[in-house]
Short mmCIF file of C-alpha atoms in Angstrom, two decimals:
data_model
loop_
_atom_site.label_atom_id
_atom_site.label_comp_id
_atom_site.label_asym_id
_atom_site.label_seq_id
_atom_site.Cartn_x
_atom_site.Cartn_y
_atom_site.Cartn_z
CA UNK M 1 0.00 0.00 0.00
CA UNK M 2 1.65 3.30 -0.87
CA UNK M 3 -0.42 6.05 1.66
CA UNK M 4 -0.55 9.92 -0.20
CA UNK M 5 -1.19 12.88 2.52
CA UNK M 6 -2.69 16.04 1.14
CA UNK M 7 -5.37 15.28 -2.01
CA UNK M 8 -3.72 19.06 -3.76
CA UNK M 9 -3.09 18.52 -6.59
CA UNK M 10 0.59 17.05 -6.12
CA UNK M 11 -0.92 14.14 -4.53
CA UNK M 12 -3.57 13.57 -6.24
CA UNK M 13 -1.91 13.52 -9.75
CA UNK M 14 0.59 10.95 -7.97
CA UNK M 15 -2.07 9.02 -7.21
CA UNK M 16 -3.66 8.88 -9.97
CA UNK M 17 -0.60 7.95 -11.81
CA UNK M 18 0.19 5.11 -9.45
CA UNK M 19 -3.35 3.68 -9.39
CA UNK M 20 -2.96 4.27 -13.50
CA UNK M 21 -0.29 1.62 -12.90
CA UNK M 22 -2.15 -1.32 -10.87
CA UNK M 23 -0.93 0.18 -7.36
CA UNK M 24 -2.90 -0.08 -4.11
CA UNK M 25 -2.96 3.90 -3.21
CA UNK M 26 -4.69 5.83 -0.47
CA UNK M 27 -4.86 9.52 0.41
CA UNK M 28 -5.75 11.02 3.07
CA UNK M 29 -6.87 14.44 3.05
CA UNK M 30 -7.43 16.79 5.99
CA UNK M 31 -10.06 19.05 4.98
CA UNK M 32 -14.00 17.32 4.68
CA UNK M 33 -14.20 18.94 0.80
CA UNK M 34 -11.12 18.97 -1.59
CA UNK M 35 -10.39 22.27 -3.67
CA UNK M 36 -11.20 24.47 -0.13
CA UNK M 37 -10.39 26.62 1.26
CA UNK M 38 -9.09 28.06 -1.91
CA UNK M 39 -5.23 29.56 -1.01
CA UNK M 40 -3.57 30.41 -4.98
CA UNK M 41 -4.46 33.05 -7.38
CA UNK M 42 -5.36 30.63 -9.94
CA UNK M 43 -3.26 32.42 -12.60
CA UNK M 44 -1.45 29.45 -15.03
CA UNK M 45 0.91 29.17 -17.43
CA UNK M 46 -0.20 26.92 -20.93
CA UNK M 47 2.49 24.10 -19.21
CA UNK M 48 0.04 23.24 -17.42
CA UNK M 49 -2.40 22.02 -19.93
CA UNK M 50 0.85 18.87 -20.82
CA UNK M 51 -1.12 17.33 -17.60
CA UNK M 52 -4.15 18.42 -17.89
CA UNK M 53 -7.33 19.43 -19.74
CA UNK M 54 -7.82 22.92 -18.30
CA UNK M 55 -11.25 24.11 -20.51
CA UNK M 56 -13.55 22.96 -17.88
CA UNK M 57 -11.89 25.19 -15.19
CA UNK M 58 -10.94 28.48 -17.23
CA UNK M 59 -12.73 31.56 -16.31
CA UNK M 60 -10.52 33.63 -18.49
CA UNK M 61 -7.84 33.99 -20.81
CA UNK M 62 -4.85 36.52 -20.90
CA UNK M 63 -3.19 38.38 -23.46
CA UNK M 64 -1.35 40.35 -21.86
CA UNK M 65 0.46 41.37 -18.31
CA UNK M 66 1.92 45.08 -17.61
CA UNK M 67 4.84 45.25 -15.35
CA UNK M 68 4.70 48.10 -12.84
CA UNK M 69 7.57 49.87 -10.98
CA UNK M 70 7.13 52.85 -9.22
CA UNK M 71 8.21 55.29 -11.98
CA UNK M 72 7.73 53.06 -15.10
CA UNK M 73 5.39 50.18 -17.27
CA UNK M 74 6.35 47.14 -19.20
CA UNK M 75 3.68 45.59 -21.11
CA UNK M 76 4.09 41.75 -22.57
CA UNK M 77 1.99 39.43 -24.31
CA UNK M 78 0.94 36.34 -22.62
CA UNK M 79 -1.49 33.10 -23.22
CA UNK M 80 -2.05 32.59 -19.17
CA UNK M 81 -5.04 31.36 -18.24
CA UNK M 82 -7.67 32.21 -15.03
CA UNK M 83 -8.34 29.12 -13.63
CA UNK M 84 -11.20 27.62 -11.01
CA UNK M 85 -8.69 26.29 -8.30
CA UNK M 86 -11.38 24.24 -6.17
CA UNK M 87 -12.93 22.58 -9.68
CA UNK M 88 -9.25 21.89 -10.98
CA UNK M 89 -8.30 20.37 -7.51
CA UNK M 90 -11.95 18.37 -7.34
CA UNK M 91 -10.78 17.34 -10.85
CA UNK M 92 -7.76 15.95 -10.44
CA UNK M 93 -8.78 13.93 -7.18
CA UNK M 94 -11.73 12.55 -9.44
CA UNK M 95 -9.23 11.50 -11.65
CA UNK M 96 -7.04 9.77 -9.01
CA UNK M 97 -10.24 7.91 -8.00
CA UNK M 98 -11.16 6.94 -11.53
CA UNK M 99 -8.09 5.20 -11.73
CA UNK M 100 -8.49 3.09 -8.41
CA UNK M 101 -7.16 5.14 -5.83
CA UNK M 102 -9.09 5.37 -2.55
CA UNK M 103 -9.63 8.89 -1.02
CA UNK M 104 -10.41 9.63 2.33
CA UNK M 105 -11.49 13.28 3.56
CA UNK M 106 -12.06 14.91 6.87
CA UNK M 107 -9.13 12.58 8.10
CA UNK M 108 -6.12 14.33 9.74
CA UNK M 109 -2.38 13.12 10.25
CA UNK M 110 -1.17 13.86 13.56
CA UNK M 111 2.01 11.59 14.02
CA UNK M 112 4.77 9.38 11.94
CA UNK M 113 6.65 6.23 12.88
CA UNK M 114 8.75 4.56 10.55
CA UNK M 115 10.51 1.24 11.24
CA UNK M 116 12.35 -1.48 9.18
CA UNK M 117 9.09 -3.81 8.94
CA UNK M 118 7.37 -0.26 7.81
CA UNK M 119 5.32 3.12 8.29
CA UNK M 120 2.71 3.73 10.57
CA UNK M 121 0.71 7.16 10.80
CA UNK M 122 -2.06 7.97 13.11
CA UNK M 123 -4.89 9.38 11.28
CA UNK M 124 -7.58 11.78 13.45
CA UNK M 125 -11.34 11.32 12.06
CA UNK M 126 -14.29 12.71 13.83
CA UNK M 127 -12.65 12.90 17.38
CA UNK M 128 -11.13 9.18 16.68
CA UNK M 129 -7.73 7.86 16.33
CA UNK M 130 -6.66 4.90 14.28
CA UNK M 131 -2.91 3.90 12.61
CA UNK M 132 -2.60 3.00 9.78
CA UNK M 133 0.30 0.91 8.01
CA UNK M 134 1.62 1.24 4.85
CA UNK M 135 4.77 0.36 2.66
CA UNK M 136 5.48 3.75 1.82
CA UNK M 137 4.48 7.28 2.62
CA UNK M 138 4.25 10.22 0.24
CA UNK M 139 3.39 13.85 1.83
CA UNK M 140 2.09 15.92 -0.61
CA UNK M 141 0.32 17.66 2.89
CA UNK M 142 1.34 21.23 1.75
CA UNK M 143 3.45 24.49 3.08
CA UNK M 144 3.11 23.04 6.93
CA UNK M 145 3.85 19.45 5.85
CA UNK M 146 4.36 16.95 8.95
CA UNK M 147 5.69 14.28 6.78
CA UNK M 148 8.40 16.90 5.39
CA UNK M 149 9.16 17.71 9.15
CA UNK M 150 9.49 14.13 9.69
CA UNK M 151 12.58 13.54 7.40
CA UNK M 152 14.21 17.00 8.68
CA UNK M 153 13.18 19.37 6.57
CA UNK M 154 12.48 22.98 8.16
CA UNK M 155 10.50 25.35 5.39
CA UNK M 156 10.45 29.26 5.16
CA UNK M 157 6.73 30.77 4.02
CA UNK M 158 5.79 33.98 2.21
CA UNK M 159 2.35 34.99 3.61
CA UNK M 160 0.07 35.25 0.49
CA UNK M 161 -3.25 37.20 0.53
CA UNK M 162 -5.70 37.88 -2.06
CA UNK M 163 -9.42 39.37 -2.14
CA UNK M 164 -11.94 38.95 -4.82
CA UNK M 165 -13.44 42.04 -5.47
CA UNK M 166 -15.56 43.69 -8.09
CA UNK M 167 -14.42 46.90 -9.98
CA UNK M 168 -14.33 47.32 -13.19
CA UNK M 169 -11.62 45.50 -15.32
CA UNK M 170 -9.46 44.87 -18.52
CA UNK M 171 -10.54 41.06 -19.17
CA UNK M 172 -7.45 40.56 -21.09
CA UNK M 173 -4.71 41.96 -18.99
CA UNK M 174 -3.51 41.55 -15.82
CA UNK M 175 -0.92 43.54 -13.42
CA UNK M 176 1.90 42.81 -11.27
CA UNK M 177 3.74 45.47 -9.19
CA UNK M 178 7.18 45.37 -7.70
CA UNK M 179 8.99 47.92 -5.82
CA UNK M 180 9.64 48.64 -2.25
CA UNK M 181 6.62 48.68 -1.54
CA UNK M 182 6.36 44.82 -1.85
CA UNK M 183 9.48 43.58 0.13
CA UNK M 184 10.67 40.06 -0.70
CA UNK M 185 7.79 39.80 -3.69
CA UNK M 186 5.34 41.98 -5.60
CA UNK M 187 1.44 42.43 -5.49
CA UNK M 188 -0.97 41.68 -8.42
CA UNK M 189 -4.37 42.31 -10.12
CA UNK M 190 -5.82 39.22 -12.13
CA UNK M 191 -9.01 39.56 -14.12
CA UNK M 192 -11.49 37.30 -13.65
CA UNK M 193 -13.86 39.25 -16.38
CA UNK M 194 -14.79 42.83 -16.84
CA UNK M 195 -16.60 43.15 -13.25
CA UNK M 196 -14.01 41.15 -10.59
CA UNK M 197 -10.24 40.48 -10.14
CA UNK M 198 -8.50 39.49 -7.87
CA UNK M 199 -6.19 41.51 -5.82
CA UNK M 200 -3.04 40.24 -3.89
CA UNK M 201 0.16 40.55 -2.61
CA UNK M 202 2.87 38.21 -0.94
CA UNK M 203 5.31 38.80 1.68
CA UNK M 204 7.61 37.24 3.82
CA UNK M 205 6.56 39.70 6.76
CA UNK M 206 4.19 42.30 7.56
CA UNK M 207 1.61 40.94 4.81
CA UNK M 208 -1.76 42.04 6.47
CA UNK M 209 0.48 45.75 6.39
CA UNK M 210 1.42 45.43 2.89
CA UNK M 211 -1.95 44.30 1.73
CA UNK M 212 -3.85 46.92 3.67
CA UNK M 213 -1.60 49.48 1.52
CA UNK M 214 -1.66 47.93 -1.71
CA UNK M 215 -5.62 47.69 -1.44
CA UNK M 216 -5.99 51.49 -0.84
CA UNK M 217 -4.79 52.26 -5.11
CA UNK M 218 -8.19 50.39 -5.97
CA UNK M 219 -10.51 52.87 -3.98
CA UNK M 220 -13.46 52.01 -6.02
CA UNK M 221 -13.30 48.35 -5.29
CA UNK M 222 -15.89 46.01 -3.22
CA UNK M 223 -14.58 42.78 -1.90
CA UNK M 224 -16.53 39.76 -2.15
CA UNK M 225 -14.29 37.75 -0.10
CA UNK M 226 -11.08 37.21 0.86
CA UNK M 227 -8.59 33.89 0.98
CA UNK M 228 -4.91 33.66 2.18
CA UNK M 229 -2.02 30.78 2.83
CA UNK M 230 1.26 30.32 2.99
CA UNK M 231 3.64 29.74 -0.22
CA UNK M 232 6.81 27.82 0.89
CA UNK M 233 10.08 29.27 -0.22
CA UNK M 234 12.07 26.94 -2.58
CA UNK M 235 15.45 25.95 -0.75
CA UNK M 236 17.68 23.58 -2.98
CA UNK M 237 18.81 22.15 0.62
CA UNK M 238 15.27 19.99 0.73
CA UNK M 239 15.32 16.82 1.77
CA UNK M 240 13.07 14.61 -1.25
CA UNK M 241 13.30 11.31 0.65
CA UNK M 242 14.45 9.33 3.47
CA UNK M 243 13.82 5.49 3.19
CA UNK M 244 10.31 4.61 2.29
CA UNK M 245 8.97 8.77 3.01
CA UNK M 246 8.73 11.05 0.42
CA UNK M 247 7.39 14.41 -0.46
CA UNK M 248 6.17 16.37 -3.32
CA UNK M 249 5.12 19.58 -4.26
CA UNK M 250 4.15 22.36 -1.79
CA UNK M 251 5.49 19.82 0.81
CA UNK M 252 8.98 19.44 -0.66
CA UNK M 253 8.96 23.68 -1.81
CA UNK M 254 8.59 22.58 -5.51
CA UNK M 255 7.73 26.02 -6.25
CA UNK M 256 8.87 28.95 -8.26
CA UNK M 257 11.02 31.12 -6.13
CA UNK M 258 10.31 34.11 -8.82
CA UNK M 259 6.48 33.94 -8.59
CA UNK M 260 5.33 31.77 -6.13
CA UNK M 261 3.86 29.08 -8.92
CA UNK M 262 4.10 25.87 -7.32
CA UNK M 263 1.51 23.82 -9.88
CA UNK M 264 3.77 22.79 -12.95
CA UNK M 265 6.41 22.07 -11.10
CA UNK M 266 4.77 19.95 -8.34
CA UNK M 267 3.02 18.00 -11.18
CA UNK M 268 6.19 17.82 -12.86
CA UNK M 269 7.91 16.47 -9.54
CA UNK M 270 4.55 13.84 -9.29
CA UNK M 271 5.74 12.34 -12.65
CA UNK M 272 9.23 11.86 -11.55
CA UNK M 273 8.03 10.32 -7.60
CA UNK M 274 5.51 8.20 -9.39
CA UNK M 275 7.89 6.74 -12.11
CA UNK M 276 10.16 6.47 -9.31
CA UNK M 277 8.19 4.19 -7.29
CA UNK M 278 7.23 2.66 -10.71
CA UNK M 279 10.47 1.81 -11.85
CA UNK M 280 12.96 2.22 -8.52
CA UNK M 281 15.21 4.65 -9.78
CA UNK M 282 15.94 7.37 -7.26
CA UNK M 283 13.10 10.10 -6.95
CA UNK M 284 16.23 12.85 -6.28
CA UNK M 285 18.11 12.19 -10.08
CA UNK M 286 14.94 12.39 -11.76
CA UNK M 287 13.56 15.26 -10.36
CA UNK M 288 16.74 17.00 -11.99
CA UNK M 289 15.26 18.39 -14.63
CA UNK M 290 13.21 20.53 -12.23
CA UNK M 291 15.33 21.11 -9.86
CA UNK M 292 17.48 22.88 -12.45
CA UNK M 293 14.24 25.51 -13.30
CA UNK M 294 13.66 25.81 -9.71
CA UNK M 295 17.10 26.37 -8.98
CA UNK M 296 17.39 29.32 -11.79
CA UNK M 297 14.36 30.82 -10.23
CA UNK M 298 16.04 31.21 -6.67
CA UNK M 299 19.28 32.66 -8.48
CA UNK M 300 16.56 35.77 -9.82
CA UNK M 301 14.53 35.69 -6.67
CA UNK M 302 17.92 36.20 -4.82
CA UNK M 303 18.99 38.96 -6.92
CA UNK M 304 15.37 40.86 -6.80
CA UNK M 305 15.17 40.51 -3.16
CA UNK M 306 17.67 43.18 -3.32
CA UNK M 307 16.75 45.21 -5.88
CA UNK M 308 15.24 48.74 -5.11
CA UNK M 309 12.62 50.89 -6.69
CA UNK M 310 15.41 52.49 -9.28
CA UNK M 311 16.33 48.87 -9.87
CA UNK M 312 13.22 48.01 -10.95
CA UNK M 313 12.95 51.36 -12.90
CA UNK M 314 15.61 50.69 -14.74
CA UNK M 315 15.01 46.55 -15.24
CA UNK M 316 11.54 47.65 -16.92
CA UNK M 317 12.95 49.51 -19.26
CA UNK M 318 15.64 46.85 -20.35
CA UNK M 319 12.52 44.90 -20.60
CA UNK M 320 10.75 46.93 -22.97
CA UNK M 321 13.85 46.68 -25.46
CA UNK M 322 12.08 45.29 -29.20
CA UNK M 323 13.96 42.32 -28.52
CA UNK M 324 14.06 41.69 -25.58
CA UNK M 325 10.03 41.83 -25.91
CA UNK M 326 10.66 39.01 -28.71
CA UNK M 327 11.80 36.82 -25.55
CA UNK M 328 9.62 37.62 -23.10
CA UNK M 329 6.63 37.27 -25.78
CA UNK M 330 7.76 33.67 -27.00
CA UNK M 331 8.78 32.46 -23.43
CA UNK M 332 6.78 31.44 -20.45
CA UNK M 333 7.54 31.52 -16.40
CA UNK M 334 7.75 27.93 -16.34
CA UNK M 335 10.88 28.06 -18.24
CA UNK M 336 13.15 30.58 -16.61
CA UNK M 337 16.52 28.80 -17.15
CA UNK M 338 16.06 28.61 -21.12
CA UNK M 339 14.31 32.47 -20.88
CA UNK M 340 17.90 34.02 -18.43
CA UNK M 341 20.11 32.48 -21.12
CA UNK M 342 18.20 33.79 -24.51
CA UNK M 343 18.27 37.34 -22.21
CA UNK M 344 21.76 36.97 -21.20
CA UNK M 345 23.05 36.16 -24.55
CA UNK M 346 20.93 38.99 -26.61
CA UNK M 347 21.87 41.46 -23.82
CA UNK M 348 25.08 40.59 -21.46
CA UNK M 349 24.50 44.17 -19.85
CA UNK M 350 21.49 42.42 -18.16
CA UNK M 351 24.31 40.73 -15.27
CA UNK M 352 24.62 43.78 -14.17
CA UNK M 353 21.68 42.79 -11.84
CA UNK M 354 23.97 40.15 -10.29
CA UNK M 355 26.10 42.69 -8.35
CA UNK M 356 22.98 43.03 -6.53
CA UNK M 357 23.93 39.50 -5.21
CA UNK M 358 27.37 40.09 -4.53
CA UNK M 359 26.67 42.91 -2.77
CA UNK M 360 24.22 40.84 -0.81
CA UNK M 361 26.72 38.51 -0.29
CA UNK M 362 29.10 40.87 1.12
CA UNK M 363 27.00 42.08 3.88
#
């Protein structure tokens, strides 16, 4: 029996390619209905769709994002898409079951033991306790992940928040801001249609703060309602697996250091723990491939974290370069390690940005 914690869509796909594959699989998911509370902007890049059907769950369709600094705009053309993140999440758990796997809601993990003859987890259901024994143990149990704890991992969190209001909109484009206003990450405005978006920003401290400014350039807005969660911060020190325990996805920080996007690569990372368990080759060498992305998006994320508003000033406006727009036009976020070198080699002045990090370093 291989046991899955978390039914997000990390663990779910995993499931369902296990169970695809004549596996006994269970997961066990904490909250009594999957999809909620809904904690992501639900803004995707067209990777996505190389797992899954995403027309059911679109509620719009971007063509284009403007970058803001404080003292300057960058507009590029995009094919992102607005997606439904409690149908996509329902969907992909429907899948898992359609395959074979058994999923269990409302049923909470509250301790690990692992021994040579195997892994047993209590599981907390409706004020009961039972353990349960399996032959291996996958956490896929998000940001707060007690299976990740369990093999010694420690993760770092930015605070996300986001409010769906109505005001009035441009369907087709959305808006991120960066600046010092928006320390460690940047704040956004995604278009659900021409009456709601949905406003948010991310920080790794002070959020409610940074929020409660961001929220006062959109007087005319009225918020419907208002989600939040934590986004774990991508540390190439992770610990994938220890024995018969593994994690994936939000649980392992399989997430985009640059934006926060953790669903292409977490699905990505399912496909590489499934085949894994599939085939026995180690999880860690075939998660290489994304690694490497991940990795190039903690190199920018490092350099940005110390970038100030006439950075950013002046970044924009490399950015808005013909050619440079070529790039950026052609390339998606999910690629960020094939998009730096295209930059790099078109425009070599664009390193200067490193000394950012070596000043960073020096301190």
């Amino acid at each position: 029996m291989i046991t899955i914690i978390g039914a997000g869509p990390a663990g779910s796909y995993t499931a369902k390619l296990l169970a695809k594959k004549g596996r006994d699989v269970e997961v066990i998911e904490e909250h009594s209905e999957i999809g909620n509370p809904v904690q992501c902007t639900g803004i995707v890049t067209q990777k996505l769709t190389e797992h899954v059907n995403l027309k059911k769950f679109t509620v719009n369709k971007l063509r284009k994002v403007r970058l803001h600094s404080k003292n300057n705009t960058a507009q590029i053309r995009t094919k992102d898409l607005v997606i439904d993140r409690a149908l996509f999440d329902k969907h992909i758990a429907e899948m898992a079951k359609n395959a074979g796997a058994i999923i269990q809601t409302g049923s909470r993990v509250t301790g690990i033991s692992a021994k040579i003859s195997g892994t047993a987890i209590k599981v907390k259901k409706k004020g009961n306790t039972s353990v349960v024994k399996t032959d291996m143990l996958v956490g896929a149990d998000g940001p707060k992940s007690i299976v990740s704890r369990y093999i010694g991992n420690r993760l770092n969190h930015w605070k996300g928040i986001q409010a769906v209001v109505k005001m009035p909109t441009d369907k087709e484009t959305y808006d991120v801001y960066f600046g010092d206003e928006f320390p460690g990450f940047f704040g956004w405005v995604v278009p659900e249609n021409e009456e709601t978006a949905r406003i948010g920003i991310a920080a790794e401290h002070n959020a409610p703060d940074v929020f409660k400014r961001f929220m006062k350039r959109f007087p005319e807005h009225k918020v419907l309602h208002s989600q939040g969660g934590l986004i774990p911060i991508y540390n190439r020190a992770v610990r994938y697996s220890k024995d018969n325990i593994c994690v994936v996805g939000d649980a392992a920080a399989q997430v985009k250091a640059t934006t926060g996007g953790g669903l292409v690569p977490g699905m990505n990372a399912a496909k590489c723990l499934a085949e894994s368990i599939i085939t026995g080759n180690k999880y860690d060498k075939l998660l290489k491939p994304v690694l490497k992305d991940l990795n190039t998006s903690q190199l920018i994320r490092n350099v940005l974290d110390r970038f100030n508003d006439k950075d950013y000033d002046t970044l924009l406006e490399v950015v808005k370069d013909k050619k440079m727009l070529e790039i950026f036009n052609k390339e998606d976020r999910d690629s960020p390690t094939r998009t730096l070198f295209k930059v790099a080699c078109l425009k070599p002045s664009i390193l200067r940005f490193a000394g950012c990090l070596l000043r960073a370093k020096r301190l």
